[in-house]
Short mmCIF file of C-alpha atoms in Angstrom, two decimals:
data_model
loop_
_atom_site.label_atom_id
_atom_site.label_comp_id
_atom_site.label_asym_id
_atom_site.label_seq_id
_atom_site.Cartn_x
_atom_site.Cartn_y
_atom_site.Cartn_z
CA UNK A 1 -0.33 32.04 -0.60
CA UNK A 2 -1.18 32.31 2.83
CA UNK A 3 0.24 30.16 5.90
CA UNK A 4 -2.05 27.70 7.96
CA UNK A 5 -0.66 26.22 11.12
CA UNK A 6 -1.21 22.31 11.98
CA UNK A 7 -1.68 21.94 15.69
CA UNK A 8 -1.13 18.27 15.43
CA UNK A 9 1.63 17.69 18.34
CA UNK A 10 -0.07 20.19 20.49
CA UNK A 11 -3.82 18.81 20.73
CA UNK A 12 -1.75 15.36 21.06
CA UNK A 13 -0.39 16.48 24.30
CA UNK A 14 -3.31 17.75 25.06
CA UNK A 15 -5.13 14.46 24.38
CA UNK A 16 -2.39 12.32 26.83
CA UNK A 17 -3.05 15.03 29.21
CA UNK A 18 -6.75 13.94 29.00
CA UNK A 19 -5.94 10.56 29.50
CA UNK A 20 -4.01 10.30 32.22
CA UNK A 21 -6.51 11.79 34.81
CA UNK A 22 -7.01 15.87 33.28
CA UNK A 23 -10.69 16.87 33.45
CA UNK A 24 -12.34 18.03 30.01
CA UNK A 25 -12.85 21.65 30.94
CA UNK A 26 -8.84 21.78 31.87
CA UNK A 27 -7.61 20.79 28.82
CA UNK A 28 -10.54 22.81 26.61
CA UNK A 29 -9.07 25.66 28.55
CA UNK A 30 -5.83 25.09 27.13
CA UNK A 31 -7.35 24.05 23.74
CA UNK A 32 -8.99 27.78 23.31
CA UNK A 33 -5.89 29.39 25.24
CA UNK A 34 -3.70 27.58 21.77
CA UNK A 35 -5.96 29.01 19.26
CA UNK A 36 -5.86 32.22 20.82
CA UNK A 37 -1.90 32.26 20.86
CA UNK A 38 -1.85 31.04 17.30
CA UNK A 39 -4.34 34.72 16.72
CA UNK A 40 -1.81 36.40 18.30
CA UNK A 41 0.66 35.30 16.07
CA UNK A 42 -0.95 36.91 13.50
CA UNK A 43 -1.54 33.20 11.72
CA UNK A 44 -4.70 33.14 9.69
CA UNK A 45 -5.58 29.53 9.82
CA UNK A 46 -5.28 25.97 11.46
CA UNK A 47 -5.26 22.58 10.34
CA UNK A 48 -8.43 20.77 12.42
CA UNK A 49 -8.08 16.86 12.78
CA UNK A 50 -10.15 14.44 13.65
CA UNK A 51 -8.60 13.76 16.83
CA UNK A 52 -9.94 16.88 18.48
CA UNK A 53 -13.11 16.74 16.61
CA UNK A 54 -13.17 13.14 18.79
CA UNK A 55 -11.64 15.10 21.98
CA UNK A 56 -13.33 18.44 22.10
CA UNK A 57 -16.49 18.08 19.47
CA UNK A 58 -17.31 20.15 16.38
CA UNK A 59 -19.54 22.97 18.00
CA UNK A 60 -16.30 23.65 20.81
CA UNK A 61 -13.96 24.04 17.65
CA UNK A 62 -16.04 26.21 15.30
CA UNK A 63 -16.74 28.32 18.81
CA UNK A 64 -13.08 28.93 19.58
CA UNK A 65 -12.42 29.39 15.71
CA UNK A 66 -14.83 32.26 15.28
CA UNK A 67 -13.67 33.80 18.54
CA UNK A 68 -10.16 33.95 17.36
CA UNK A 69 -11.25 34.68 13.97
CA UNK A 70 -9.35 32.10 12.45
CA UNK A 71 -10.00 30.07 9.42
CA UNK A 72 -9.80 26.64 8.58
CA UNK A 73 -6.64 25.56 6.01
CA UNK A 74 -7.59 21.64 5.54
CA UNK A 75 -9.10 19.02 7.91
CA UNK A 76 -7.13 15.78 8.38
CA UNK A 77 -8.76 12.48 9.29
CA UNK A 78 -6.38 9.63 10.47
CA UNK A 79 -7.52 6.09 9.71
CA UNK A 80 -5.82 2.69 8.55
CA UNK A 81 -6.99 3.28 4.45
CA UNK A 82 -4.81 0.61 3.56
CA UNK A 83 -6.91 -2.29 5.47
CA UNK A 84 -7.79 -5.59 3.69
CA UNK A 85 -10.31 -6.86 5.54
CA UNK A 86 -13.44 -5.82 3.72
CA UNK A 87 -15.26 -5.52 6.74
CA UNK A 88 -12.85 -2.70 8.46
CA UNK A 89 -12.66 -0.95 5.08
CA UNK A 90 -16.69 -0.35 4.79
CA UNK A 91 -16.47 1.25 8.29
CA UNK A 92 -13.08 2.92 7.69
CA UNK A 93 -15.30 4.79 4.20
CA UNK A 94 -18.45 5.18 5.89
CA UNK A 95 -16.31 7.50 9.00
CA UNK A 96 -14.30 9.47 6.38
CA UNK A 97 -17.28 10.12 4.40
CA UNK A 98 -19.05 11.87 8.09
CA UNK A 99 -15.97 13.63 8.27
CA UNK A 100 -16.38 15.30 4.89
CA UNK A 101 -19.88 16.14 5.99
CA UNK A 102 -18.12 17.85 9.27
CA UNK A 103 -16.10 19.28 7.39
CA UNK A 104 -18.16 21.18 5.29
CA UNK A 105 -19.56 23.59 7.96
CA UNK A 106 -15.90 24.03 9.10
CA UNK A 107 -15.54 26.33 5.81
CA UNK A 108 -12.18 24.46 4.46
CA UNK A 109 -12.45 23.16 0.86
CA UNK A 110 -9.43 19.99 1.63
CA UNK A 111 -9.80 17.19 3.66
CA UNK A 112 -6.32 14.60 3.76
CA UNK A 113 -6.67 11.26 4.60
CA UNK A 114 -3.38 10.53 6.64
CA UNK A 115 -2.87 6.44 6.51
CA UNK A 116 -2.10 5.18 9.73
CA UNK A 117 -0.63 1.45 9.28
CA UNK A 118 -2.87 -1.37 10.61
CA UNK A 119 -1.70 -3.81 12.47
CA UNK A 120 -1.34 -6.87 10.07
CA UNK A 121 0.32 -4.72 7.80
CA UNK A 122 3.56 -7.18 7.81
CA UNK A 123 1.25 -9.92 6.45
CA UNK A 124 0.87 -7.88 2.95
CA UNK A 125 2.90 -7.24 0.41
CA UNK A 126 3.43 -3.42 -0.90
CA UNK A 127 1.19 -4.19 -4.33
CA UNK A 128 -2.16 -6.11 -1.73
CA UNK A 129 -2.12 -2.99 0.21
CA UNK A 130 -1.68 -0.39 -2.65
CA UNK A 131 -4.75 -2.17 -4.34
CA UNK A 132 -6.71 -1.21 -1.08
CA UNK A 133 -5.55 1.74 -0.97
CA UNK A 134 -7.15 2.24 -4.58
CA UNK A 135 -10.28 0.25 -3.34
CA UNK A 136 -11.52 2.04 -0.02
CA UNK A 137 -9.93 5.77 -1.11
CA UNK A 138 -12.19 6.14 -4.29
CA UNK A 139 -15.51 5.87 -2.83
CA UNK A 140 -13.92 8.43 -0.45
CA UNK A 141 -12.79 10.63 -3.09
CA UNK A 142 -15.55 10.45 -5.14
CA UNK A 143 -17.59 11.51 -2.50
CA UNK A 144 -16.12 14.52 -1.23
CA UNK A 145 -16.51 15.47 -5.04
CA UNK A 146 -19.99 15.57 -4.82
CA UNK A 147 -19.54 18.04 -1.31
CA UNK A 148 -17.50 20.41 -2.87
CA UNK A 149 -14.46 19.29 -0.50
CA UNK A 150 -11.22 18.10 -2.00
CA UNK A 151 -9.80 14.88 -0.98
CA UNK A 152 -6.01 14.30 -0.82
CA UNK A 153 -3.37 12.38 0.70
CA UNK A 154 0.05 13.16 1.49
CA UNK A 155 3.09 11.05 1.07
CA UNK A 156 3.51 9.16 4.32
CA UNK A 157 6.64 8.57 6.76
CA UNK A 158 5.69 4.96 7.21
CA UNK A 159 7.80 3.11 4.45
CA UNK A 160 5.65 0.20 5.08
CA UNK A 161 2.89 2.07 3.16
CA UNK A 162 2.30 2.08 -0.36
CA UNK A 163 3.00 5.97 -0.64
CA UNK A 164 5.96 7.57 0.09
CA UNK A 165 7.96 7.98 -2.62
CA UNK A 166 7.03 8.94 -6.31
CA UNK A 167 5.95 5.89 -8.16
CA UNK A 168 3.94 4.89 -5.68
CA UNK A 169 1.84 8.21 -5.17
CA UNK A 170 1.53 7.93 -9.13
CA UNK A 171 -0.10 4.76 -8.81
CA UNK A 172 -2.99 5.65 -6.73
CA UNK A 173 -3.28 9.38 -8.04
CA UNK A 174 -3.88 7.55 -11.96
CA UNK A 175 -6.38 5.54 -10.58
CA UNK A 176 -8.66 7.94 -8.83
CA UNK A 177 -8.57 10.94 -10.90
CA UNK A 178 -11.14 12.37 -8.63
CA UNK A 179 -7.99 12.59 -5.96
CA UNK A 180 -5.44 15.91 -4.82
CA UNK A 181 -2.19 15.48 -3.49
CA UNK A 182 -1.05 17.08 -0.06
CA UNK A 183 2.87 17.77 -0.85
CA UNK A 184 4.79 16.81 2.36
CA UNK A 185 8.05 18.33 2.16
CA UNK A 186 9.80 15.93 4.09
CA UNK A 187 8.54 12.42 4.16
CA UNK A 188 9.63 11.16 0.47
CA UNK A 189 13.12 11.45 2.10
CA UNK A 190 12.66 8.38 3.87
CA UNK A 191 12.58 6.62 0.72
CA UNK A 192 15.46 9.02 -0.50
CA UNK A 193 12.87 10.40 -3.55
CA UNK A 194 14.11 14.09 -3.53
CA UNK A 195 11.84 16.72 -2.42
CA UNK A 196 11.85 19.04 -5.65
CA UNK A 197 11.47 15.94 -7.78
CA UNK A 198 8.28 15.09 -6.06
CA UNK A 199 7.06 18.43 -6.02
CA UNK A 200 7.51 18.89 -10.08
CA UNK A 201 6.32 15.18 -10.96
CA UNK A 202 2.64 16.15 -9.33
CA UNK A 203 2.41 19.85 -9.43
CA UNK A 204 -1.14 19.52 -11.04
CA UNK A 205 -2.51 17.36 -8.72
CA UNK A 206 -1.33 19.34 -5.77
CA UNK A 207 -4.00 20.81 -3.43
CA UNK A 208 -2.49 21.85 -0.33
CA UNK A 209 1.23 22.16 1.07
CA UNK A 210 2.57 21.16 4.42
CA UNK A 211 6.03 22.54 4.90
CA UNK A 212 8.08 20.48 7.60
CA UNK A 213 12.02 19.87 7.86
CA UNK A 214 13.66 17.01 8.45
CA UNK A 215 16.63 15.88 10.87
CA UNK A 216 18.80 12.66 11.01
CA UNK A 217 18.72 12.89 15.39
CA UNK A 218 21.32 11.96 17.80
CA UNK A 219 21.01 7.98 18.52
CA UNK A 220 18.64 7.19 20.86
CA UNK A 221 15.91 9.68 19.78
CA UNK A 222 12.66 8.51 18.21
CA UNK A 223 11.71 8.91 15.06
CA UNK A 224 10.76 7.00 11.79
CA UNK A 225 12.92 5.06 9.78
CA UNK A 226 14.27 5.19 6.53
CA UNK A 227 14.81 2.61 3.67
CA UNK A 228 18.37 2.04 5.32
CA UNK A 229 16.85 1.43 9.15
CA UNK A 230 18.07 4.93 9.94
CA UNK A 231 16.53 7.42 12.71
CA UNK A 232 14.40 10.45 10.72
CA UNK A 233 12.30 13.16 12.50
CA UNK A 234 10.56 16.06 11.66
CA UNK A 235 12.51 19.06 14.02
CA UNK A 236 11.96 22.96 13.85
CA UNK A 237 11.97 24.34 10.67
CA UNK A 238 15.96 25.55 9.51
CA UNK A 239 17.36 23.12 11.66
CA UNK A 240 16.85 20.56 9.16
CA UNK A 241 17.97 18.94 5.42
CA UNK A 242 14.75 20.44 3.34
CA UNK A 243 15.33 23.41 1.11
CA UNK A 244 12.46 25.40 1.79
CA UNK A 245 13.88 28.30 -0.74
CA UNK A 246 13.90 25.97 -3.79
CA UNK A 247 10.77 24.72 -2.62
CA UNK A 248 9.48 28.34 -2.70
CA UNK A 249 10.81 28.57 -6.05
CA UNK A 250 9.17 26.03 -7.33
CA UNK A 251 5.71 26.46 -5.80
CA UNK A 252 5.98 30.47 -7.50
CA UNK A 253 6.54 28.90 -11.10
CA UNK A 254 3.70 26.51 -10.89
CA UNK A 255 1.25 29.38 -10.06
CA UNK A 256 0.21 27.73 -6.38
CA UNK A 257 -1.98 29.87 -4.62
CA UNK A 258 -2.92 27.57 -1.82
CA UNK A 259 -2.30 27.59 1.69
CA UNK A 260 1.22 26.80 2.89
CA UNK A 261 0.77 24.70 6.29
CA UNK A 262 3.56 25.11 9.01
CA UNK A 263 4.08 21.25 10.36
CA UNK A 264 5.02 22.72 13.27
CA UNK A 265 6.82 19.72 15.80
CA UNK A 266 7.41 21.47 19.31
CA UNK A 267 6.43 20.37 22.69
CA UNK A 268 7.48 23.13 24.40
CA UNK A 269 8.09 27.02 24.35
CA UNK A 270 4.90 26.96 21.86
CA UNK A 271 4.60 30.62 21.37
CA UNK A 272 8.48 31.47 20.81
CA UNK A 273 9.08 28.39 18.29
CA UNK A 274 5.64 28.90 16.43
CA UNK A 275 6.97 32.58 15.71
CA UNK A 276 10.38 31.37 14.75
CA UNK A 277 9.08 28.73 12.49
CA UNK A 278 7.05 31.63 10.74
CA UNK A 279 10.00 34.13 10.32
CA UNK A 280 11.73 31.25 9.04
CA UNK A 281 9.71 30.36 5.98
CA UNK A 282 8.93 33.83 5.33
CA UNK A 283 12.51 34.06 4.57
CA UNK A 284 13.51 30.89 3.06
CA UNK A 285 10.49 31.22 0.88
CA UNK A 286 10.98 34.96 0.24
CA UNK A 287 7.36 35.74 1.30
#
């Protein structure tokens, strides 16, 4: 198993930095200046999503990439998968599908589809939007077959979605067969399905790993909520409720050989709480 680092919170910075007034070669800048830190590290690979394939382009990634030698550990694209409206779903397939053919020269083998909830979702009920989830992920799926790239999603923190908790991942992973799982360590909690029981109900389906503890937060913080309207948020990894060790445990008696992704949440401090994270799971997962 080797440990992949998603760079999620830090190229969204660096994205609201661009929008409110930055010029393109200042944040790029800071864009290669991150990959270089995460090299230094001593991190072998990155999570690349589609936001700073939109922000930064494809060439400026795989250039910053090869000069950092550093691999790529999965490719996430964010869209609304769960849309109704037939229209919006054929354009919401036809993007993911040139994302799997980006990702291909990228060199990673997974690309997860992380739902984003569209904006009618309150108009739907759970089994309407689970049925599109089926509908507008298979073509997706099977497609990425026929690339040689993976498809998977992850269990999301949005309750609202059809997919956070166990049933509901079973539903859509029996109907596309063609389909991985991405285990999230954290996000069933919202729907207080235990971590471990997750993890053994789909460890054959499971094609990737993001590792990221969870925190009930002080009131007033943001976060998601849970199934009873509390506050949840990912924090820094040890400072949370998620049991990385019997995680680690559990990953070592399936056999997984995959890459272990650090969810890594900071804002600040990058270089410091990157290493901590690492030393962390090294030692909670005895690696």
């Amino acid at each position: 198993m080797k440990f992949s680092l998603m760079t999620t919170t830090m190229v969204i910075d660096l994205l609201m930095e661009y929008q409110k007034g930055s010029g393109k070669e200042e944040i790029t800048l800071k864009y290669a200046d991150m990959l270089e830190m995460i090299a230094r590290l001593g991190i072998p690979a990155v999570e690349i999503t589609s936001i700073e394939e939109d922000l930064f382009g494809l060439e400026e990634i795989k250039k910053q990439l090869k000069k950092n030698h550093l691999e790529v550990g999965g490719f996430v694209h964010l869209d609304q998968y769960a849309s109704t409206n037939p229209d919006r779903a054929e354009g919401i397939i036809a993007l993911a599908k040139r994302r799997i053919d980006d990702a291909v020269p990228l060199g990673t083998d997974n690309l997860m589809l992380a739902l984003i909830a569209q904006e009618d979702i309150e108009e739907h009920s759970r089994s309407e939007l689970a049925e599109a989830l089926i509908r507008n992920i298979r073509p997706i799926a099977e497609y990425g077959r026929r690339r040689g790239i993976m498809i998977s999603v992850e269990d999301t923190p949005d309750i609202r979605l059809p997919l956070c908790n166990t049933a509901d991942t079973k539903v859509l992973l029996d109907a596309i067969p063609e389909l991985y799982l991405t285990y999230d360590s954290g996000n069933m909690i919202l729907m207080h399905d235990s971590p471990i029981t997750y993890l053994k109900a789909f460890q054959n389906r499971i094609c990737h790993v993001h590792l990221k503890d969870m925190a009930y937060p002080e009131a007033g913080h943001s976060g998601d909520l849970d199934i009873d309207g509390r506050v949840i948020a990912g924090c820094m990894h040890g400072e949370g409720i998620v049991n990385f060790g019997e995680i680690g445990e559990c990953l070592r008696e399936f056999g997984y050989e995959g890459t272990l992704v650090i969810e890594y949440v900071g804002h600040d401090d990058h270089e410091k709480r990157i290493r901590d994270a690492l030393a962390c799971l090294q030692r909670e997962l005895a690696l």
